[in-house]
Short mmCIF file of N, CA and C in Angstrom, two decimals:
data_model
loop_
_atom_site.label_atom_id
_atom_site.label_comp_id
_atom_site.label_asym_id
_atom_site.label_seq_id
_atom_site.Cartn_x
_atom_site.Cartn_y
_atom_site.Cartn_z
N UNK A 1 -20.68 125.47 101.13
CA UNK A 1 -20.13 124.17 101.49
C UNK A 1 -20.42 123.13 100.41
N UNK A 2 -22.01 123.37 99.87
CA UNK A 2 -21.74 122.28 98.90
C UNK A 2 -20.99 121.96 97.46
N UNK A 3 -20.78 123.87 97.22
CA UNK A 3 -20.03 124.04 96.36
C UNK A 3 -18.55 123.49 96.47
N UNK A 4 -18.33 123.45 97.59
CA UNK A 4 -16.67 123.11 97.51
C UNK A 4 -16.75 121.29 96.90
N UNK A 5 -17.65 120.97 97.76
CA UNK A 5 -17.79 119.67 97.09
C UNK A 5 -17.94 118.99 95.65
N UNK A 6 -18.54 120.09 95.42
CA UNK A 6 -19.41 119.67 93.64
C UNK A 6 -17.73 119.74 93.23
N UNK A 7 -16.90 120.80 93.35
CA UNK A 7 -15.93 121.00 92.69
C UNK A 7 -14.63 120.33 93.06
N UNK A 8 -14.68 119.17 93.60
CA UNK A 8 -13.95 118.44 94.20
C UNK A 8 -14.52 117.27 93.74
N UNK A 9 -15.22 116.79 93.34
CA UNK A 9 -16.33 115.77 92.48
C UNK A 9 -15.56 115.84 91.35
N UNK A 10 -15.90 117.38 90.62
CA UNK A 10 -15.18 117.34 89.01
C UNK A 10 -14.24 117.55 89.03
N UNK A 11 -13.40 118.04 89.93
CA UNK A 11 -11.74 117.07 89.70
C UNK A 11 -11.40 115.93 89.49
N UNK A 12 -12.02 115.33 90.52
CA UNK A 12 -11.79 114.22 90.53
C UNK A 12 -12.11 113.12 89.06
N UNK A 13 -13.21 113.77 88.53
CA UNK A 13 -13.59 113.31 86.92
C UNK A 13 -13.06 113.49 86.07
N UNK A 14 -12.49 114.91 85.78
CA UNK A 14 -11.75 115.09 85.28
C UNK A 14 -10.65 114.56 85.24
N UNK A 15 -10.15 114.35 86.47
CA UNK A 15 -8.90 113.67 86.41
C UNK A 15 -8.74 112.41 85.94
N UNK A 16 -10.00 111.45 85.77
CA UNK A 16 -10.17 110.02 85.72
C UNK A 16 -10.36 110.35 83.99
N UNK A 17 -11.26 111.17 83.52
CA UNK A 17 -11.40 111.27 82.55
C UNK A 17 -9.90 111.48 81.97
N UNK A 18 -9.35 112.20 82.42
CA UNK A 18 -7.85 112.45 81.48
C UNK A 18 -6.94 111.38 81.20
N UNK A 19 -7.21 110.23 82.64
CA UNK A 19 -6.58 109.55 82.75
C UNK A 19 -7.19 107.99 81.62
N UNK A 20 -8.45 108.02 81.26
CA UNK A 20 -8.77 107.21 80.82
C UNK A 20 -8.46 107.52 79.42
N UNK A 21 -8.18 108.96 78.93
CA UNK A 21 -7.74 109.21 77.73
C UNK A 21 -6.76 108.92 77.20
N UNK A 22 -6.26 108.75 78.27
CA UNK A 22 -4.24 108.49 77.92
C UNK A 22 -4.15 107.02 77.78
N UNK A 23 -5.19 106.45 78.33
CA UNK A 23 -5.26 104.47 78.25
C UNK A 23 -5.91 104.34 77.20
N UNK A 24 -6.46 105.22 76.68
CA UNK A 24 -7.59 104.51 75.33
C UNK A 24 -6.45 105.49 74.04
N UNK A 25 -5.46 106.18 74.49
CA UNK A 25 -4.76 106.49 73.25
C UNK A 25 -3.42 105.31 73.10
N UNK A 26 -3.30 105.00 74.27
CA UNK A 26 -1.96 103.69 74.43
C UNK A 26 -2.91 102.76 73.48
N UNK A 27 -3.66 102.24 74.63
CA UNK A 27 -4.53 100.72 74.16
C UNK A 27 -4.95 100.87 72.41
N UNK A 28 -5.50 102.29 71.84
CA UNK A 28 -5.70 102.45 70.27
C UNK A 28 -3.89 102.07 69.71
N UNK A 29 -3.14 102.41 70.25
CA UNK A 29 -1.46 102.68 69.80
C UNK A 29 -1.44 100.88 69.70
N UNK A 30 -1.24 100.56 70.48
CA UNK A 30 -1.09 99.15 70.60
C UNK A 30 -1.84 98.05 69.57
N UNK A 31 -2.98 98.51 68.99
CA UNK A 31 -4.06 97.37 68.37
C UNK A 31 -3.33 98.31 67.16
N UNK A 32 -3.13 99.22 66.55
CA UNK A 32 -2.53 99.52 65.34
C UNK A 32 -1.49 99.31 65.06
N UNK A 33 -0.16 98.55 66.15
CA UNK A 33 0.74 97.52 65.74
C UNK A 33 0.37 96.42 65.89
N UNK A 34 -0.55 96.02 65.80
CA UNK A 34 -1.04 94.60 65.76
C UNK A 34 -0.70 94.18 64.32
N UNK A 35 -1.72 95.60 63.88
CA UNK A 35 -2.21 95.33 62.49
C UNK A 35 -1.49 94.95 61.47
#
């Protein structure tokens, strides 16, 4: 039981993590047409 949890935890991180990757490759995209 607690296993199902742990692994439902790192989805969920993962998923945030992926998602924060894709905002910090826009947000980098964006400040290099600044430039």
């Amino acid at each position: 039981r607690m296993k199902l949890d742990e692994k439902r935890k790192n989805d969920d991180w993962d998923r945030l993590m992926e998602v924060n990757a894709r905002a910090g490759e826009l947000y980098q995209r964006e400040l290099d047409k600044k430039r």
